[in-house]
Amino acid sequence: AASLRFSLSAARRSARAYAKELAKVVEAADVLLEVLDARDPVGSRSSRVEAAVARAPGKRLILVLNKVDLVPRDVATGWLDALRRTGLAVVAFKAVTQKGGGVGVSPVDAARDAAVVA
């Protein structure tokens, strides 16, 4: 029982520390990027980050759909469309790590992504 109380207490302290650091980051930034994995965009979103930015006047959140090269094009396009319907700016991105690969914006819907960010 004592071990469980210690774990719960540590978890509460950790959650408070996270909230405090998140508030500092949101306060210091004008624009925040939330990087989502194209293989699981919903699972990689943070409602705490999004809520903190939404409560902060003058702050902007951009969703970065990363690893779009690892999902079929129609899946990536579907997620881009769904995420844009949230009203947030969304860009597609691929981070190729193999030798000779580059890092950059995916060709998936690149023209529309550029228009959204502008």
Coordinates of N, CA, C and O in Angstrom, one line a residue:
A1 N 0.8 -1.2 0.0 CA 0.0 0.0 0.0 C 0.9 1.3 0.0 O 0.5 2.2 -0.7
A2 N 2.0 1.2 0.8 CA 2.9 2.4 0.8 C 3.5 2.6 -0.5 O 3.7 3.8 -1.0
S3 N 3.8 1.5 -1.2 CA 4.5 1.6 -2.5 C 3.5 2.3 -3.5 O 3.9 3.1 -4.4
L4 N 2.2 1.9 -3.5 CA 1.2 2.5 -4.4 C 1.0 4.0 -4.1 O 0.9 4.8 -5.0
R5 N 1.0 4.3 -2.8 CA 0.9 5.8 -2.5 C 2.1 6.6 -3.0 O 1.9 7.7 -3.5
F6 N 3.3 6.0 -2.9 CA 4.5 6.6 -3.4 C 4.4 6.8 -4.9 O 4.7 7.9 -5.4
S7 N 3.9 5.8 -5.6 CA 3.8 5.9 -7.1 C 2.8 6.9 -7.5 O 3.0 7.7 -8.4
L8 N 1.6 7.0 -6.8 CA 0.6 8.0 -7.1 C 1.1 9.4 -6.8 O 0.9 10.3 -7.6
S9 N 1.8 9.5 -5.7 CA 2.4 10.8 -5.4 C 3.4 11.3 -6.4 O 3.5 12.4 -6.9
A10 N 4.3 10.4 -6.9 CA 5.3 10.7 -7.9 C 4.6 11.0 -9.2 O 5.0 11.9 -9.9
A11 N 3.5 10.3 -9.5 CA 2.8 10.6 -10.8 C 2.2 12.0 -10.7 O 2.2 12.7 -11.7
R12 N 1.6 12.4 -9.6 CA 1.0 13.7 -9.4 C 2.1 14.8 -9.6 O 1.9 15.8 -10.2
R13 N 3.3 14.6 -9.0 CA 4.4 15.5 -9.1 C 4.8 15.6 -10.5 O 5.1 16.7 -11.0
S14 N 4.9 14.5 -11.2 CA 5.3 14.5 -12.6 C 4.3 15.3 -13.5 O 4.7 16.0 -14.3
A15 N 3.1 15.0 -13.2 CA 2.0 15.7 -14.0 C 2.1 17.2 -13.8 O 1.9 18.0 -14.7
R16 N 2.3 17.6 -12.5 CA 2.4 19.1 -12.2 C 3.6 19.7 -12.9 O 3.5 20.8 -13.4
A17 N 4.7 19.0 -12.9 CA 5.9 19.5 -13.5 C 5.7 19.6 -15.0 O 6.2 20.6 -15.6
Y18 N 5.1 18.6 -15.6 CA 4.8 18.7 -17.0 C 3.9 19.9 -17.4 O 4.2 20.7 -18.3
A19 N 2.9 20.1 -16.6 CA 2.0 21.2 -16.8 C 2.7 22.6 -16.7 O 2.5 23.5 -17.5
K20 N 3.6 22.7 -15.7 CA 4.4 23.9 -15.5 C 5.3 24.1 -16.7 O 5.4 25.3 -17.2
E21 N 6.0 23.1 -17.2 CA 6.9 23.3 -18.3 C 6.1 23.6 -19.6 O 6.6 24.4 -20.4
L22 N 5.0 22.9 -19.8 CA 4.2 23.2 -20.9 C 3.7 24.7 -21.0 O 3.8 25.3 -22.0
A23 N 3.3 25.2 -19.8 CA 2.9 26.6 -19.7 C 4.1 27.5 -20.1 O 3.8 28.5 -20.8
K24 N 5.3 27.2 -19.6 CA 6.4 28.0 -20.0 C 6.7 28.0 -21.5 O 7.0 29.1 -22.1
V25 N 6.6 26.9 -22.1 CA 6.9 26.7 -23.5 C 5.8 27.5 -24.3 O 6.2 28.3 -25.2
V26 N 4.6 27.4 -24.0 CA 3.5 28.1 -24.7 C 3.7 29.6 -24.5 O 3.5 30.4 -25.5
E27 N 4.0 30.0 -23.3 CA 4.2 31.5 -23.1 C 5.4 32.0 -23.9 O 5.3 33.1 -24.4
A28 N 6.4 31.3 -24.0 CA 7.6 31.8 -24.7 C 7.5 31.7 -26.2 O 8.2 32.5 -26.9
A29 N 6.6 30.9 -26.8 CA 6.6 30.7 -28.2 C 5.5 31.5 -28.8 O 4.4 31.8 -28.2
D30 N 5.6 31.8 -30.1 CA 4.6 32.4 -30.9 C 3.8 31.4 -31.7 O 2.6 31.4 -31.8
V31 N 4.6 30.4 -32.2 CA 4.1 29.3 -32.9 C 4.6 28.0 -32.4 O 5.8 27.9 -32.1
L32 N 3.7 27.0 -32.2 CA 4.1 25.7 -31.7 C 3.8 24.7 -32.8 O 2.8 24.8 -33.4
L33 N 4.7 23.7 -32.9 CA 4.5 22.6 -33.9 C 4.2 21.4 -33.1 O 4.9 21.0 -32.2
E34 N 3.1 20.7 -33.5 CA 2.8 19.4 -32.9 C 3.0 18.4 -33.9 O 2.3 18.3 -35.0
V35 N 4.0 17.5 -33.7 CA 4.4 16.5 -34.7 C 3.6 15.3 -34.5 O 3.6 14.7 -33.4
L36 N 2.8 14.9 -35.5 CA 2.0 13.7 -35.5 C 2.6 12.6 -36.4 O 3.1 12.9 -37.5
D37 N 2.5 11.4 -36.0 CA 3.0 10.3 -36.8 C 1.8 9.9 -37.8 O 0.7 9.6 -37.4
A38 N 2.1 9.9 -39.1 CA 1.1 9.6 -40.1 C 0.6 8.2 -39.9 O -0.6 7.9 -40.4
R39 N 1.3 7.3 -39.3 CA 0.8 5.9 -39.1 C -0.3 5.9 -38.0 O -1.1 4.9 -37.9
D40 N -0.3 6.9 -37.1 CA -1.3 7.0 -36.0 C -1.5 8.4 -35.5 O -1.1 8.8 -34.5
P41 N -2.1 9.2 -36.4 CA -2.2 10.7 -36.1 C -3.0 10.9 -34.8 O -2.7 11.8 -34.0
V42 N -4.1 10.2 -34.6 CA -4.9 10.4 -33.5 C -4.2 10.0 -32.2 O -4.2 10.7 -31.2
G43 N -3.5 8.9 -32.2 CA -2.7 8.4 -31.0 C -1.5 9.3 -30.7 O -1.1 9.3 -29.6
S44 N -1.1 10.1 -31.7 CA 0.1 10.9 -31.4 C -0.3 12.4 -31.1 O 0.6 13.2 -30.9
R45 N -1.5 12.7 -31.1 CA -2.0 14.0 -30.8 C -2.0 14.2 -29.3 O -2.2 13.3 -28.5
S46 N -1.8 15.5 -28.8 CA -1.8 15.8 -27.4 C -2.9 16.8 -27.1 O -2.7 18.0 -27.4
S47 N -4.0 16.3 -26.5 CA -5.1 17.2 -26.2 C -4.6 18.3 -25.2 O -5.1 19.4 -25.2
R48 N -3.6 18.0 -24.3 CA -3.1 18.9 -23.3 C -2.4 20.1 -24.0 O -2.6 21.2 -23.7
V49 N -1.6 19.7 -25.0 CA -0.9 20.8 -25.8 C -1.8 21.6 -26.5 O -1.8 22.9 -26.5
E50 N -2.8 21.0 -27.2 CA -3.7 21.7 -28.0 C -4.6 22.6 -27.2 O -4.9 23.8 -27.5
A51 N -5.0 22.2 -26.0 CA -5.8 23.0 -25.1 C -5.0 24.2 -24.6 O -5.5 25.3 -24.5
A52 N -3.8 23.9 -24.2 CA -2.9 25.0 -23.7 C -2.7 26.1 -24.7 O -2.8 27.3 -24.4
V53 N -2.5 25.7 -26.0 CA -2.3 26.7 -27.0 C -3.6 27.4 -27.3 O -3.7 28.6 -27.5
A54 N -4.7 26.7 -27.3 CA -6.1 27.3 -27.5 C -6.4 28.4 -26.5 O -7.0 29.4 -26.8
R55 N -6.0 28.2 -25.2 CA -6.2 29.1 -24.2 C -5.3 30.3 -24.2 O -5.6 31.3 -23.5
A56 N -4.2 30.2 -24.9 CA -3.2 31.3 -24.9 C -3.5 32.3 -26.1 O -3.4 31.9 -27.3
P57 N -3.9 33.5 -25.8 CA -4.2 34.5 -26.9 C -2.9 34.8 -27.7 O -1.8 34.9 -27.2
G58 N -3.1 34.8 -29.0 CA -2.1 35.2 -29.9 C -1.1 34.1 -30.3 O -0.2 34.3 -31.0
K59 N -1.4 32.9 -29.8 CA -0.5 31.7 -30.1 C -1.1 30.9 -31.2 O -2.3 30.9 -31.5
R60 N -0.2 30.3 -32.0 CA -0.7 29.5 -33.2 C -0.1 28.1 -33.1 O 1.1 27.9 -32.8
L61 N -0.9 27.1 -33.4 CA -0.5 25.7 -33.4 C -0.5 25.2 -34.8 O -1.5 25.4 -35.5
I62 N 0.5 24.6 -35.3 CA 0.6 23.9 -36.6 C 0.8 22.4 -36.4 O 1.7 22.0 -35.6
L63 N 0.0 21.6 -37.0 CA 0.1 20.2 -36.9 C 1.1 19.8 -38.1 O 0.9 20.2 -39.2
V64 N 2.1 19.0 -37.7 CA 3.0 18.5 -38.7 C 2.7 17.0 -38.8 O 3.0 16.2 -37.9
L65 N 2.2 16.5 -40.0 CA 2.0 15.1 -40.2 C 3.2 14.5 -40.8 O 3.6 14.7 -41.9
N66 N 4.0 13.9 -39.9 CA 5.3 13.3 -40.2 C 5.2 11.9 -40.7 O 4.3 11.2 -40.4
K67 N 6.2 11.5 -41.4 CA 6.3 10.1 -41.9 C 5.3 9.7 -42.9 O 4.8 8.6 -43.0
V68 N 4.8 10.7 -43.7 CA 3.8 10.5 -44.7 C 4.3 9.5 -45.8 O 3.4 8.9 -46.5
D69 N 5.6 9.3 -45.9 CA 6.1 8.4 -46.9 C 5.9 6.9 -46.4 O 6.1 6.0 -47.2
L70 N 5.5 6.7 -45.2 CA 5.3 5.4 -44.7 C 3.9 4.9 -44.7 O 3.6 3.8 -44.3
V71 N 3.0 5.7 -45.3 CA 1.6 5.3 -45.4 C 1.2 5.5 -46.9 O 1.8 6.3 -47.6
P72 N 0.2 4.8 -47.4 CA -0.3 5.0 -48.7 C -0.7 6.4 -49.0 O -1.2 7.1 -48.0
R73 N -0.5 6.9 -50.2 CA -0.8 8.3 -50.5 C -2.2 8.7 -50.1 O -2.5 9.8 -49.6
D74 N -3.2 7.8 -50.4 CA -4.6 8.1 -50.2 C -4.9 8.2 -48.6 O -5.7 9.0 -48.2
V75 N -4.1 7.4 -47.9 CA -4.3 7.5 -46.4 C -3.7 8.9 -45.9 O -4.4 9.5 -45.1
A76 N -2.5 9.2 -46.4 CA -2.0 10.5 -46.0 C -2.9 11.7 -46.4 O -3.1 12.6 -45.6
T77 N -3.4 11.6 -47.6 CA -4.3 12.7 -48.1 C -5.5 12.8 -47.2 O -6.0 13.8 -46.9
G78 N -6.1 11.6 -46.9 CA -7.3 11.5 -46.0 C -7.0 12.2 -44.7 O -7.9 12.9 -44.2
W79 N -5.9 11.9 -44.1 CA -5.6 12.4 -42.8 C -5.3 13.9 -42.9 O -5.8 14.7 -42.0
L80 N -4.7 14.4 -43.9 CA -4.5 15.8 -44.1 C -5.8 16.5 -44.2 O -6.0 17.6 -43.5
D81 N -6.7 16.0 -45.0 CA -8.1 16.6 -45.1 C -8.8 16.6 -43.8 O -9.4 17.6 -43.4
A82 N -8.7 15.5 -43.0 CA -9.4 15.4 -41.8 C -8.8 16.4 -40.7 O -9.6 17.0 -40.0
L83 N -7.5 16.4 -40.7 CA -6.9 17.3 -39.7 C -7.2 18.8 -40.1 O -7.3 19.6 -39.2
R84 N -7.2 19.1 -41.3 CA -7.5 20.5 -41.8 C -8.9 20.9 -41.3 O -9.2 22.1 -41.1
R85 N -9.8 20.0 -41.3 CA -11.2 20.3 -40.9 C -11.3 20.7 -39.4 O -12.3 21.3 -39.0
T86 N -10.2 20.5 -38.7 CA -10.2 21.0 -37.3 C -10.0 22.5 -37.2 O -10.1 23.1 -36.1
G87 N -9.6 23.1 -38.3 CA -9.3 24.5 -38.3 C -7.9 24.9 -38.1 O -7.5 26.0 -38.1
L88 N -7.1 23.9 -37.8 CA -5.7 24.1 -37.5 C -4.9 24.0 -38.8 O -5.3 23.4 -39.8
A89 N -3.8 24.7 -38.9 CA -2.9 24.6 -40.0 C -2.2 23.2 -40.0 O -1.8 22.7 -38.9
V90 N -2.0 22.6 -41.1 CA -1.5 21.3 -41.2 C -0.5 21.2 -42.4 O -0.8 21.7 -43.4
V91 N 0.7 20.6 -42.1 CA 1.6 20.4 -43.2 C 2.0 18.9 -43.2 O 2.1 18.3 -42.1
A92 N 2.3 18.4 -44.4 CA 2.8 17.0 -44.5 C 4.4 17.1 -44.5 O 4.9 18.0 -45.1
F93 N 5.0 16.1 -43.9 CA 6.4 16.1 -43.8 C 6.9 14.6 -43.9 O 6.2 13.7 -43.4
K94 N 8.1 14.5 -44.5 CA 8.7 13.1 -44.4 C 10.1 13.3 -43.9 O 10.8 14.2 -44.4
A95 N 10.5 12.5 -43.0 CA 11.9 12.5 -42.5 C 12.6 11.2 -42.9 O 12.4 10.2 -42.3
V96 N 13.3 11.2 -44.0 CA 13.9 10.0 -44.5 C 15.3 9.9 -43.8 O 16.0 10.9 -43.8
T97 N 15.5 8.8 -43.3 CA 16.8 8.6 -42.5 C 17.7 7.7 -43.2 O 18.9 7.5 -42.7
Q98 N 17.4 7.0 -44.3 CA 18.3 6.1 -45.0 C 19.4 6.9 -45.6 O 19.2 8.1 -46.0
K99 N 20.6 6.3 -45.8 CA 21.7 7.0 -46.4 C 21.3 7.5 -47.8 O 20.6 6.8 -48.6
G100 N 21.6 8.7 -48.1 CA 21.2 9.3 -49.4 C 19.9 10.0 -49.4 O 19.5 10.7 -50.3
G101 N 19.1 9.7 -48.3 CA 17.8 10.3 -48.2 C 17.8 11.7 -47.7 O 18.8 12.1 -47.1
G102 N 16.8 12.5 -47.9 CA 16.8 13.8 -47.5 C 15.7 14.0 -46.5 O 14.9 13.1 -46.2
V103 N 15.6 15.2 -46.0 CA 14.6 15.6 -45.0 C 13.8 16.7 -45.7 O 14.5 17.7 -46.2
G104 N 12.5 16.7 -45.7 CA 11.8 17.8 -46.3 C 10.3 17.6 -46.3 O 9.8 16.6 -45.9
V105 N 9.7 18.5 -46.9 CA 8.2 18.5 -47.1 C 7.9 17.5 -48.1 O 8.5 17.4 -49.2
S106 N 6.9 16.7 -47.8 CA 6.5 15.6 -48.7 C 5.8 16.2 -49.9 O 5.1 17.3 -49.8
P107 N 5.9 15.6 -51.1 CA 5.1 16.1 -52.2 C 3.6 15.9 -52.1 O 2.9 16.4 -52.9
V108 N 3.2 15.1 -51.1 CA 1.8 14.9 -50.8 C 1.1 16.3 -50.6 O 1.3 16.9 -49.6
D109 N 0.4 16.7 -51.5 CA -0.5 17.9 -51.4 C 0.4 19.1 -51.0 O -0.1 20.0 -50.2
A110 N 1.6 19.2 -51.5 CA 2.5 20.3 -51.0 C 2.0 21.7 -51.3 O 2.1 22.6 -50.5
A111 N 1.4 21.9 -52.5 CA 0.9 23.2 -52.8 C -0.2 23.7 -51.8 O -0.2 24.8 -51.3
R112 N -1.1 22.8 -51.5 CA -2.2 23.1 -50.6 C -1.6 23.4 -49.2 O -2.1 24.3 -48.4
D113 N -0.6 22.6 -48.8 CA 0.0 22.8 -47.4 C 0.7 24.1 -47.4 O 0.5 24.8 -46.4
A114 N 1.3 24.5 -48.4 CA 2.0 25.9 -48.4 C 1.0 27.0 -48.2 O 1.2 27.9 -47.5
A115 N -0.2 26.8 -48.9 CA -1.2 27.8 -48.8 C -1.8 27.9 -47.4 O -2.2 28.9 -46.9
V116 N -1.9 26.7 -46.7 CA -2.5 26.7 -45.4 C -1.6 27.4 -44.4 O -2.0 28.1 -43.5
V117 N -0.3 27.2 -44.5 CA 0.7 27.8 -43.5 C 0.8 29.3 -43.7 O 1.0 30.0 -42.8
A118 N 0.7 29.8 -44.9 CA 0.9 31.2 -45.3 C 0.0 32.1 -44.5 O -0.9 31.8 -43.9

